[in-house]
Coordinates of C-alpha atoms in Angstrom, one line a residue:
Chain R
M884 CA 112.6 76.7 57.5
I885 CA 115.7 77.5 59.5
Q886 CA 114.9 79.9 62.4
M887 CA 117.1 83.0 62.2
Q888 CA 119.2 83.6 65.3
T889 CA 118.4 86.6 67.4
I890 CA 120.8 89.5 67.5
E891 CA 121.5 88.8 71.1
N892 CA 122.3 85.1 70.4
T893 CA 124.8 86.0 67.7
E894 CA 126.4 88.6 70.0
Q895 CA 126.8 86.0 72.7
E896 CA 128.3 83.6 70.3
I897 CA 130.9 86.2 69.2
V898 CA 131.7 87.1 72.8
E899 CA 132.3 83.4 73.6
E900 CA 134.6 83.0 70.5
F901 CA 136.7 86.0 71.6
A902 CA 136.7 84.8 75.2
E903 CA 138.9 81.9 74.1
F904 CA 141.8 84.3 73.6
E905 CA 143.3 85.8 76.7
D906 CA 145.9 88.0 74.9
L907 CA 144.8 91.1 73.0
F908 CA 147.2 90.1 70.2
D909 CA 145.3 86.9 69.7
K910 CA 142.0 88.7 69.9
F911 CA 143.1 91.1 67.2
G912 CA 144.5 88.2 65.2
Y913 CA 141.1 86.5 65.3
L914 CA 139.5 89.7 64.2
I915 CA 141.8 89.8 61.2
D916 CA 140.9 86.2 60.4
L917 CA 137.2 87.2 60.5
G918 CA 138.0 90.0 58.0
K919 CA 139.9 87.6 55.7
N920 CA 136.9 85.2 55.7
L921 CA 134.4 87.9 54.8
K922 CA 132.8 87.2 51.4
T923 CA 134.1 89.9 49.2
L924 CA 131.7 92.6 48.0
D925 CA 131.3 92.6 44.2
E926 CA 133.5 95.4 42.7
S927 CA 130.4 96.9 41.0
L928 CA 128.8 97.5 44.4
K929 CA 131.9 99.3 45.8
T930 CA 130.8 102.8 44.9
D931 CA 131.6 106.1 46.6
N932 CA 128.0 106.2 47.8
C933 CA 128.4 103.3 50.1
M934 CA 131.9 104.2 51.3
I935 CA 132.6 104.9 54.9
K936 CA 135.7 107.1 54.8
G937 CA 138.0 106.7 57.7
C938 CA 141.3 108.6 58.2
Q939 CA 143.2 105.4 57.5
A940 CA 140.9 102.5 56.5
H941 CA 137.9 102.7 54.1
V942 CA 134.9 100.5 54.4
W943 CA 132.3 99.8 51.7
L944 CA 129.0 98.9 53.2
Y945 CA 126.2 97.8 50.8
S946 CA 122.7 97.0 52.0
E947 CA 119.4 95.9 50.4
L948 CA 116.0 95.0 51.8
K949 CA 114.8 91.4 51.0
D950 CA 111.5 90.1 52.4
G951 CA 111.5 92.8 55.1
K952 CA 115.0 92.0 56.2
I953 CA 118.2 93.9 55.6
I954 CA 121.1 92.1 53.9
F955 CA 124.5 93.7 54.4
Q956 CA 127.6 93.1 52.4
A957 CA 130.9 94.9 52.9
D958 CA 134.6 95.2 52.1
A959 CA 137.4 97.2 53.5
N960 CA 141.0 98.0 52.6
A961 CA 142.4 96.9 55.9
D962 CA 141.9 93.4 57.3
Y963 CA 141.2 94.9 60.8
A964 CA 138.4 97.1 59.5
K965 CA 137.1 94.2 57.4
G966 CA 137.1 92.1 60.6
L967 CA 135.1 94.7 62.4
V968 CA 132.5 95.0 59.6
A969 CA 132.4 91.2 59.2
M970 CA 131.5 91.0 62.9
M971 CA 128.7 93.6 62.5
I972 CA 127.3 91.9 59.5
R973 CA 127.2 88.6 61.3
V974 CA 125.2 90.2 64.1
L975 CA 122.9 92.5 62.1
S976 CA 122.4 91.1 58.6
G977 CA 119.2 89.3 58.0
H978 CA 117.3 91.2 60.6
T979 CA 114.4 93.7 60.2
P980 CA 115.0 97.4 60.3
D981 CA 113.3 97.6 63.7
E982 CA 115.5 94.9 65.2
I983 CA 118.6 96.7 63.9
I984 CA 117.6 100.1 65.0
N985 CA 116.9 98.8 68.6
A986 CA 119.9 96.6 69.0
P987 CA 122.0 97.8 71.9
L988 CA 125.1 96.0 70.6
N989 CA 126.8 95.8 74.0
F990 CA 128.8 92.8 72.9
I991 CA 131.7 95.1 71.8
E992 CA 132.4 96.1 75.3
K993 CA 132.2 92.5 76.5
I994 CA 134.8 91.4 73.9
G995 CA 137.1 94.2 75.2
F996 CA 137.0 96.3 72.1
K997 CA 135.3 99.3 73.6
S998 CA 138.3 101.5 72.6
M999 CA 137.6 100.7 69.0
L1000 CA 134.3 102.5 69.2
S1001 CA 136.1 105.8 69.6
M1002 CA 138.7 105.1 67.0
K1003 CA 136.9 107.4 64.6
R1004 CA 140.0 108.5 62.7
A1005 CA 141.1 104.9 62.1
G1006 CA 137.7 104.0 60.4
G1007 CA 136.4 102.4 63.6
L1008 CA 133.3 100.6 64.6
E1009 CA 131.3 103.7 65.5
S1010 CA 130.9 104.9 62.0
M1011 CA 130.0 101.4 60.7
I1012 CA 127.3 101.0 63.4
K1013 CA 125.9 104.4 62.7
Q1014 CA 125.7 103.7 58.9
M1015 CA 124.0 100.3 59.5
K1016 CA 121.4 101.9 61.8
L1017 CA 120.9 104.8 59.4
D1018 CA 120.3 102.3 56.5
A1019 CA 117.8 100.5 58.7
M1020 CA 116.0 103.8 59.5
V1021 CA 115.8 104.7 55.8
Y1022 CA 114.4 101.2 54.9
K1023 CA 111.9 101.6 57.7
A1024 CA 110.8 105.0 56.6
K1025 CA 110.5 103.9 53.0
S1026 CA 108.4 100.9 53.9
S1027 CA 106.1 102.9 56.0
N1028 CA 105.9 105.3 53.0
T1029 CA 106.4 108.4 55.1
F1030 CA 109.8 109.1 53.6
L1031 CA 109.3 109.3 49.8
T1032 CA 106.1 111.3 49.9
Q1033 CA 107.8 114.4 51.3
Chain D
M174 CA 173.0 107.3 55.7
T175 CA 175.5 109.7 57.3
L176 CA 175.2 110.6 60.9
T177 CA 174.2 114.2 61.5
K178 CA 176.4 114.4 64.5
N179 CA 179.6 112.7 65.5
I180 CA 179.1 109.8 67.9
E181 CA 182.5 110.5 69.6
E182 CA 181.0 113.6 71.1
V183 CA 178.7 111.6 73.3
V184 CA 179.7 111.9 76.9
L185 CA 178.1 110.2 79.9
F186 CA 174.7 109.5 78.3
D187 CA 173.0 106.9 80.5
V188 CA 169.7 106.2 79.0
H189 CA 168.6 104.0 81.9
E190 CA 169.1 106.9 84.3
I191 CA 167.4 109.3 81.9
R192 CA 164.3 107.0 81.7
K193 CA 163.8 107.3 85.4
D194 CA 162.9 111.0 84.8
F195 CA 160.0 109.9 82.7
P196 CA 157.3 108.3 84.9
I197 CA 155.1 107.2 82.1
L198 CA 157.8 105.0 80.6
S199 CA 157.4 102.6 83.4
R200 CA 153.7 101.9 82.8
E201 CA 152.3 98.9 81.0
V202 CA 150.0 99.0 77.9
N203 CA 147.8 96.0 77.1
D204 CA 149.7 94.1 79.9
K205 CA 153.0 94.7 78.2
P206 CA 155.8 97.1 79.1
L207 CA 155.2 100.3 77.1
I208 CA 157.6 100.9 74.2
Y209 CA 156.9 104.5 73.1
F210 CA 157.9 105.1 69.5
D211 CA 155.4 107.8 68.7
N212 CA 157.6 110.8 69.7
G213 CA 157.0 112.5 66.4
A214 CA 153.4 112.9 67.4
T215 CA 154.2 114.0 71.0
T216 CA 157.0 113.4 73.5
Q217 CA 156.7 112.2 77.1
K218 CA 157.3 114.7 79.9
P219 CA 160.1 114.4 82.4
R220 CA 159.3 114.6 86.1
Q221 CA 160.9 118.1 86.1
V222 CA 158.2 119.4 83.7
I223 CA 155.4 117.7 85.5
D224 CA 156.6 119.1 88.8
A225 CA 156.8 122.6 87.4
I226 CA 153.2 122.5 86.3
V227 CA 152.1 121.1 89.7
K228 CA 154.1 123.8 91.4
Y229 CA 152.6 126.5 89.3
Y230 CA 149.1 125.5 90.2
T231 CA 149.9 124.7 93.8
M232 CA 151.9 127.8 94.6
Q233 CA 152.0 130.4 91.8
N234 CA 148.8 130.6 89.8
A235 CA 147.9 134.2 89.0
N236 CA 147.2 136.1 85.8
I237 CA 150.2 137.9 84.4
H238 CA 151.2 141.3 83.2
R239 CA 148.5 143.4 84.8
G240 CA 148.4 142.4 88.5
V241 CA 150.0 144.5 91.2
H242 CA 150.0 141.7 93.7
R243 CA 153.0 139.6 94.5
M244 CA 151.8 136.4 92.9
S245 CA 150.9 138.1 89.7
Q246 CA 154.4 139.7 89.5
D247 CA 156.0 136.3 90.2
A248 CA 153.9 134.6 87.5
T249 CA 154.8 137.4 85.1
D250 CA 158.5 137.0 85.9
E251 CA 158.3 133.2 85.4
Y252 CA 156.5 133.7 82.1
E253 CA 158.9 136.3 80.8
N254 CA 161.9 134.3 82.0
A255 CA 160.5 131.4 79.9
R256 CA 160.6 133.7 76.9
I257 CA 164.3 134.4 77.5
T258 CA 165.0 130.7 77.9
V259 CA 163.4 130.1 74.5
Q260 CA 165.3 133.1 73.0
K261 CA 168.6 131.7 74.2
H262 CA 167.7 128.2 73.1
I263 CA 167.2 129.1 69.5
G264 CA 169.7 131.9 69.4
A265 CA 167.3 134.8 68.7
K266 CA 168.7 138.3 68.9
H267 CA 166.0 139.8 71.0
E268 CA 163.5 138.4 73.5
N269 CA 160.7 140.4 71.8
E270 CA 161.2 138.1 68.8
I271 CA 159.7 135.2 70.7
I272 CA 155.9 134.9 70.6
F273 CA 154.1 132.4 72.7
T274 CA 151.4 130.6 70.6
R275 CA 149.3 127.5 71.0
G276 CA 151.7 125.4 68.9
T277 CA 153.3 125.2 65.4
T278 CA 150.0 125.2 63.6
D279 CA 148.9 128.4 65.5
S280 CA 152.3 130.0 64.7
I281 CA 152.0 129.3 61.0
N282 CA 148.4 130.5 60.9
L283 CA 149.5 133.7 62.6
V284 CA 152.0 134.4 59.9
A285 CA 149.8 133.3 57.0
T286 CA 147.0 135.6 58.2
A287 CA 149.1 138.7 59.2
F288 CA 151.7 138.5 56.5
G289 CA 149.1 137.5 53.9
K290 CA 146.9 140.4 54.8
K291 CA 149.6 142.9 54.0
Y292 CA 151.9 141.4 51.5
V293 CA 150.0 138.9 49.4
N294 CA 147.9 140.0 46.4
V295 CA 146.4 138.7 43.2
G296 CA 148.8 136.6 41.2
D297 CA 151.4 136.4 43.9
E298 CA 153.0 133.1 44.8
I299 CA 153.8 131.2 48.0
I300 CA 156.1 128.3 47.9
V301 CA 155.8 125.2 50.0
S302 CA 157.1 121.7 49.5
E303 CA 155.6 118.3 48.7
M304 CA 156.8 117.0 52.1
E305 CA 155.0 119.5 54.3
H306 CA 152.7 118.6 57.1
H307 CA 149.1 119.7 56.3
S308 CA 149.6 122.4 58.9
N309 CA 152.2 124.0 56.7
I310 CA 150.0 123.7 53.5
L311 CA 146.5 124.5 54.5
P312 CA 147.0 128.1 56.0
W313 CA 148.9 129.0 52.7
Q314 CA 146.4 127.3 50.5
Q315 CA 143.5 129.1 52.2
L316 CA 145.4 132.4 51.9
C317 CA 146.0 131.8 48.2
E318 CA 142.3 131.1 47.7
E319 CA 141.3 134.2 49.5
K320 CA 143.8 136.4 47.6
N321 CA 143.7 134.7 44.3
A322 CA 147.4 134.0 44.8
V323 CA 149.1 130.8 43.7
L324 CA 150.6 128.0 45.8
K325 CA 153.7 126.5 44.3
V326 CA 155.2 123.2 45.4
I327 CA 158.8 122.1 45.5
P328 CA 158.8 118.4 44.5
I329 CA 160.7 115.6 46.3
T330 CA 162.9 112.8 45.0
D331 CA 162.0 109.2 45.6
S332 CA 164.6 109.1 48.4
G333 CA 162.6 111.9 50.1
E334 CA 164.8 114.9 49.5
L335 CA 163.8 118.2 48.1
R336 CA 164.5 118.9 44.4
M337 CA 166.8 121.9 44.9
D338 CA 167.0 122.4 41.2
E339 CA 163.2 122.8 41.0
Y340 CA 163.2 125.0 44.1
K341 CA 165.5 127.5 42.4
K342 CA 163.4 127.4 39.3
L343 CA 160.2 128.2 41.3
L344 CA 161.6 131.5 42.8
S345 CA 160.4 134.6 40.9
E346 CA 159.6 138.2 41.5
K347 CA 156.0 136.9 42.2
T348 CA 157.2 134.8 45.2
K349 CA 156.2 136.5 48.4
L350 CA 157.2 133.8 51.0
I351 CA 158.6 130.3 51.3
A352 CA 157.3 128.0 54.0
I353 CA 159.4 124.9 54.4
T354 CA 159.8 122.2 57.0
H355 CA 163.2 121.8 58.7
V356 CA 162.6 118.0 59.3
S357 CA 159.9 115.9 57.7
N358 CA 157.6 114.3 60.2
T359 CA 157.0 111.4 57.8
L360 CA 160.3 110.8 56.1
G361 CA 162.7 112.1 58.7
T362 CA 164.5 114.2 56.0
V363 CA 166.6 117.1 57.4
N364 CA 166.2 119.8 54.8
P365 CA 169.1 122.2 53.9
V366 CA 167.1 125.2 55.2
K367 CA 170.2 127.4 55.7
E368 CA 171.1 127.0 52.0
M369 CA 167.4 127.5 51.0
I370 CA 167.1 130.6 53.1
A371 CA 170.3 132.1 51.6
I372 CA 169.0 131.4 48.1
A373 CA 165.6 133.0 48.9
H374 CA 167.2 136.0 50.5
S375 CA 169.3 136.6 47.4
K376 CA 166.0 137.5 45.9
S377 CA 164.7 139.3 49.0
I378 CA 162.1 136.6 49.7
P379 CA 161.4 135.8 53.4
V380 CA 161.3 132.2 54.7
L381 CA 159.2 130.6 57.4
V382 CA 160.6 127.4 58.8
D383 CA 158.3 124.7 60.4
G384 CA 160.6 123.5 63.2
A385 CA 158.1 121.2 64.9
Q386 CA 160.3 118.1 64.2
S387 CA 163.7 119.7 64.3
I388 CA 163.7 121.4 67.7
P389 CA 163.6 118.1 69.6
H390 CA 166.5 116.6 67.7
L391 CA 168.8 119.3 66.4
K392 CA 170.6 122.4 67.7
V393 CA 168.8 125.3 65.9
D394 CA 170.2 128.8 65.7
V395 CA 167.7 131.1 64.0
Q396 CA 170.4 133.8 63.5
D397 CA 172.8 131.3 61.9
L398 CA 170.0 130.0 59.7
D399 CA 168.9 133.6 59.1
A400 CA 165.3 132.4 59.2
D401 CA 162.6 135.1 59.0
F402 CA 160.1 133.0 60.9
Y403 CA 160.7 129.8 62.8
C404 CA 157.8 127.8 64.5
F405 CA 157.7 125.0 66.9
S406 CA 155.5 123.2 69.4
G407 CA 156.2 122.7 73.1
H408 CA 154.7 119.2 73.3
K409 CA 157.1 117.8 70.8
V410 CA 160.0 118.9 72.8
Y411 CA 159.1 117.4 76.2
A412 CA 156.9 120.3 77.3
P413 CA 153.1 120.5 77.8
T414 CA 150.6 120.6 75.0
G415 CA 149.0 123.9 74.0
V416 CA 152.1 126.0 74.0
G417 CA 154.3 126.8 71.0
I418 CA 156.6 129.4 69.7
L419 CA 156.7 131.8 66.8
Y420 CA 160.1 133.3 66.3
G421 CA 160.0 136.3 63.9
K422 CA 162.8 138.7 63.1
E423 CA 162.1 142.0 64.9
E424 CA 162.0 143.9 61.6
W425 CA 159.2 141.6 60.3
L426 CA 157.2 141.6 63.5
K427 CA 157.2 145.4 63.5
K428 CA 155.8 145.3 60.0
L429 CA 153.2 142.6 60.4
P430 CA 149.6 143.8 61.0
N431 CA 147.6 142.5 64.0
Y432 CA 146.5 138.9 64.1
Q433 CA 144.1 138.3 67.0
V434 CA 143.4 141.3 69.2
G435 CA 142.1 141.6 72.7
G436 CA 143.2 141.8 76.3
G437 CA 147.0 142.0 76.5
T438 CA 147.6 143.3 73.0
I439 CA 147.0 147.0 73.7
K440 CA 148.4 150.2 75.2
T441 CA 145.1 152.1 75.3
V442 CA 141.6 151.4 74.1
S443 CA 138.9 153.9 73.2
F444 CA 135.9 153.7 70.9
N445 CA 137.5 156.2 68.5
K446 CA 140.9 154.6 68.2
S447 CA 142.9 152.0 70.1
E448 CA 146.7 151.9 70.4
Y449 CA 148.5 148.5 70.3
A450 CA 151.4 147.2 72.3
E451 CA 154.7 146.2 70.7
S452 CA 155.7 142.6 69.8
P453 CA 155.5 140.1 71.4
L454 CA 152.5 141.2 73.4
R455 CA 150.7 142.6 70.4
F456 CA 150.5 139.0 69.1
E457 CA 149.5 137.3 72.4
A458 CA 145.8 138.1 72.8
G459 CA 144.1 136.8 75.8
T460 CA 145.5 135.1 78.9
P461 CA 148.2 132.9 77.6
N462 CA 149.1 129.3 78.5
I463 CA 151.3 130.5 81.4
E464 CA 152.0 127.0 82.9
G465 CA 152.7 125.8 79.4
A466 CA 155.4 128.5 78.8
I467 CA 156.9 127.7 82.2
G468 CA 156.9 124.0 81.4
L469 CA 158.5 124.7 78.0
A470 CA 161.4 126.6 79.7
V471 CA 161.9 123.7 82.1
A472 CA 161.8 121.2 79.2
L473 CA 164.4 123.2 77.3
D474 CA 166.6 123.4 80.4
Y475 CA 166.2 119.7 80.7
I476 CA 167.4 118.9 77.2
N477 CA 170.2 121.4 77.4
A478 CA 171.4 119.7 80.5
L479 CA 171.6 116.5 78.6
G480 CA 173.3 118.3 75.7
L481 CA 171.8 118.6 72.3
K482 CA 174.9 117.1 70.7
N483 CA 174.6 114.1 72.9
I484 CA 170.9 113.8 72.1
A485 CA 171.5 114.1 68.4
A486 CA 174.3 111.6 68.4
Y487 CA 172.4 109.0 70.5
E488 CA 169.2 109.4 68.4
D489 CA 171.3 109.0 65.2
E490 CA 172.6 105.8 66.7
L491 CA 169.1 104.6 67.4
L492 CA 168.0 105.5 63.9
E493 CA 171.0 103.7 62.3
Y494 CA 170.3 100.6 64.4
A495 CA 166.6 100.6 63.6
T496 CA 167.3 101.1 59.9
E497 CA 169.7 98.1 59.9
K498 CA 167.2 95.9 61.8
L499 CA 164.2 96.8 59.7
S500 CA 166.1 96.7 56.4
A501 CA 166.8 93.0 57.1
L502 CA 163.1 92.1 57.3
D503 CA 161.4 90.5 54.3
N504 CA 158.9 92.5 52.3
L505 CA 159.5 95.6 54.3
Q506 CA 160.4 98.9 52.5
I507 CA 161.6 102.0 54.2
I508 CA 160.0 105.2 52.9
G509 CA 162.4 108.1 53.2
T510 CA 166.0 107.3 52.7
A511 CA 167.5 110.8 52.6
K512 CA 171.2 111.2 53.4
E513 CA 170.4 113.5 56.3
K514 CA 167.7 112.1 58.6
A515 CA 166.4 112.7 62.1
S516 CA 165.2 109.8 64.2
V517 CA 162.1 109.0 62.2
I518 CA 161.6 105.8 60.3
S519 CA 158.6 105.2 58.1
F520 CA 158.0 101.9 56.3
V521 CA 155.4 99.8 54.5
V522 CA 155.0 96.0 54.4
E523 CA 154.1 94.5 51.0
G524 CA 150.5 93.4 50.8
I525 CA 149.6 94.5 54.4
H526 CA 147.7 97.6 55.4
P527 CA 149.7 99.7 57.9
L528 CA 146.7 99.8 60.2
D529 CA 146.7 96.0 60.6
I530 CA 150.4 96.1 61.7
G531 CA 149.6 99.1 63.9
I532 CA 146.9 97.4 66.0
L533 CA 149.0 94.2 66.4
L534 CA 152.0 96.2 67.5
D535 CA 149.7 98.1 70.0
A536 CA 148.6 94.7 71.4
Q537 CA 152.3 94.0 72.0
G538 CA 152.7 97.3 73.9
V539 CA 154.5 99.1 71.0
A540 CA 153.1 102.6 70.4
I541 CA 153.8 103.7 66.8
R542 CA 151.7 105.7 64.3
T543 CA 150.1 104.5 61.1
G544 CA 148.5 106.4 58.3
H545 CA 149.3 109.4 56.3
H546 CA 150.7 111.4 59.2
C547 CA 149.0 114.6 58.0
T548 CA 151.2 114.4 54.9
Q549 CA 148.8 113.1 52.2
P550 CA 150.9 114.6 49.3
I551 CA 153.8 112.4 50.4
M552 CA 151.5 109.4 50.3
A553 CA 150.4 110.5 46.8
H554 CA 154.1 110.7 45.7
Y555 CA 154.8 107.2 46.8
Q556 CA 151.4 106.0 45.7
I557 CA 150.8 104.4 49.1
Q558 CA 147.8 104.5 51.5
G559 CA 150.0 105.2 54.5
T560 CA 153.1 104.1 56.4
I561 CA 154.0 102.7 59.7
R562 CA 156.1 105.3 61.5
A563 CA 158.4 104.8 64.4
S564 CA 160.0 108.0 65.8
F565 CA 162.6 107.8 68.5
S566 CA 163.6 109.9 71.4
F567 CA 166.7 109.9 73.6
Y568 CA 164.9 107.9 76.2
N569 CA 164.4 104.9 73.8
T570 CA 166.8 102.0 73.7
K571 CA 168.3 99.5 71.3
E572 CA 166.6 96.8 73.4
E573 CA 163.3 98.4 72.6
I574 CA 164.1 98.4 68.9
D575 CA 164.9 94.7 69.1
I576 CA 161.5 94.0 70.7
F577 CA 159.9 96.3 68.1
A578 CA 161.5 94.4 65.2
N579 CA 160.4 91.0 66.7
A580 CA 156.9 92.4 67.2
I581 CA 156.8 93.4 63.5
V582 CA 157.8 89.9 62.5
K583 CA 155.2 88.4 64.8
S584 CA 152.5 90.7 63.4
I585 CA 153.3 89.9 59.8
K586 CA 153.3 86.2 60.5
R587 CA 149.9 86.5 62.3
I588 CA 148.4 88.5 59.4
N589 CA 149.6 86.1 56.8
Q590 CA 148.6 83.0 58.8
K591 CA 146.3 80.8 56.8

């Protein structure tokens, strides 16, 4: 069985990939490539329920729990937003709710994308991370059976 | 496109000298020299304005209108002189027709609330246009919802001009007010507001003009236009943020009920009955943005020294140059091709989300705006998600437009790279 990478390992991998580019233009270009390479989310899963509405770009984030691990899939209407969500999927998908909830995710700052966290209106990273962590909390609550019995 | 002003009128307009007045223009962004093409959102401030604010807080800070001490009197004089500067700048008849607000949005809200309270009732109609900024839609929409009134919309053509035939048809005895933008922040269209006001007045309907985008580019004379209300923001005309103007004809301001009340708006207060001041103080509750007003006057002096004719002619030249450059690029479509335009150019690139171009331009030091620009009905008209918008000021150059055009090409290439 292949051992799943830790969140930190994947973060480090991404930091190193971006470190190869000195210029911000090339970093953004690479981010756009990551977006283009993201496996497209099935149209039937792109519902309003899983839509993260930004002022400019919209992201569809779909999650499901398989064998105690969350699998994320996503799509977006701008390659830049798709790149951001692709990066987050690479880091978080396939991990347990607890691992996702507790992930500090400080790789974003290391890449030099800290400003993207606050790009709320542009459909930035912050809302994606919030939604992914929220999904993890819901799965955790469901599996510990404290959520649905209310 | 026809130029709104004659280029031959340009005299001694040295953009490189002018740029020296704007310290921020020499900074770098993302390790590249800044190219600031987001002037429709806000303009940069000349040293003269920055100095005036520093001077105010270094030497003059005091509250106005009530103080007996010297500094308070001086600050009051500066503030009231600023009002006169604004009055002269827009050709108002009386200084008491000039109300300091927080900005265009605040000015529109003031009129929508006060005018609406007294003059709008069930079944009445307010007219706006399809090209309005959200700030000139929402206050009226909210008013109509509150009063069970109806919001009517003047449609636009595909070139981004108002359908004047439809405008005329919309006017009726139910129409209480028309709120229309002078210049579209997204399309750049200069609307024929003088003609529209004359048509409205022939039916005794008052008109509010949103001048947020016109004041930086055009010479505006409210008496010549015969506007009933005219609104604009300081920060879009080289002044600080948080200050704006509502011009209202004296006869209207006398009739409007109070908006916000509080310190500064009164003559006497008692628990039985309070007596209010006259305009403009009746509409300026609380301590105003004193340094903003002073900064606005300095900014208006600054552009008047350059000459509004010179500014308009030079900006038209920039617009024409940029339109030519951008039109030559493959798969690029300009949105908004009205005959009369201010220096705003919106475009889309086939198959590419505006945001993707926007971040790659930012990485190259070019500050533009992407998205719906607070004009979602325009986006709905063209059935697009958003545009990329470059808006030019008199401190921009053709060299910057060359770099911009190359940066667009480089961005498109990178996005389409396999």
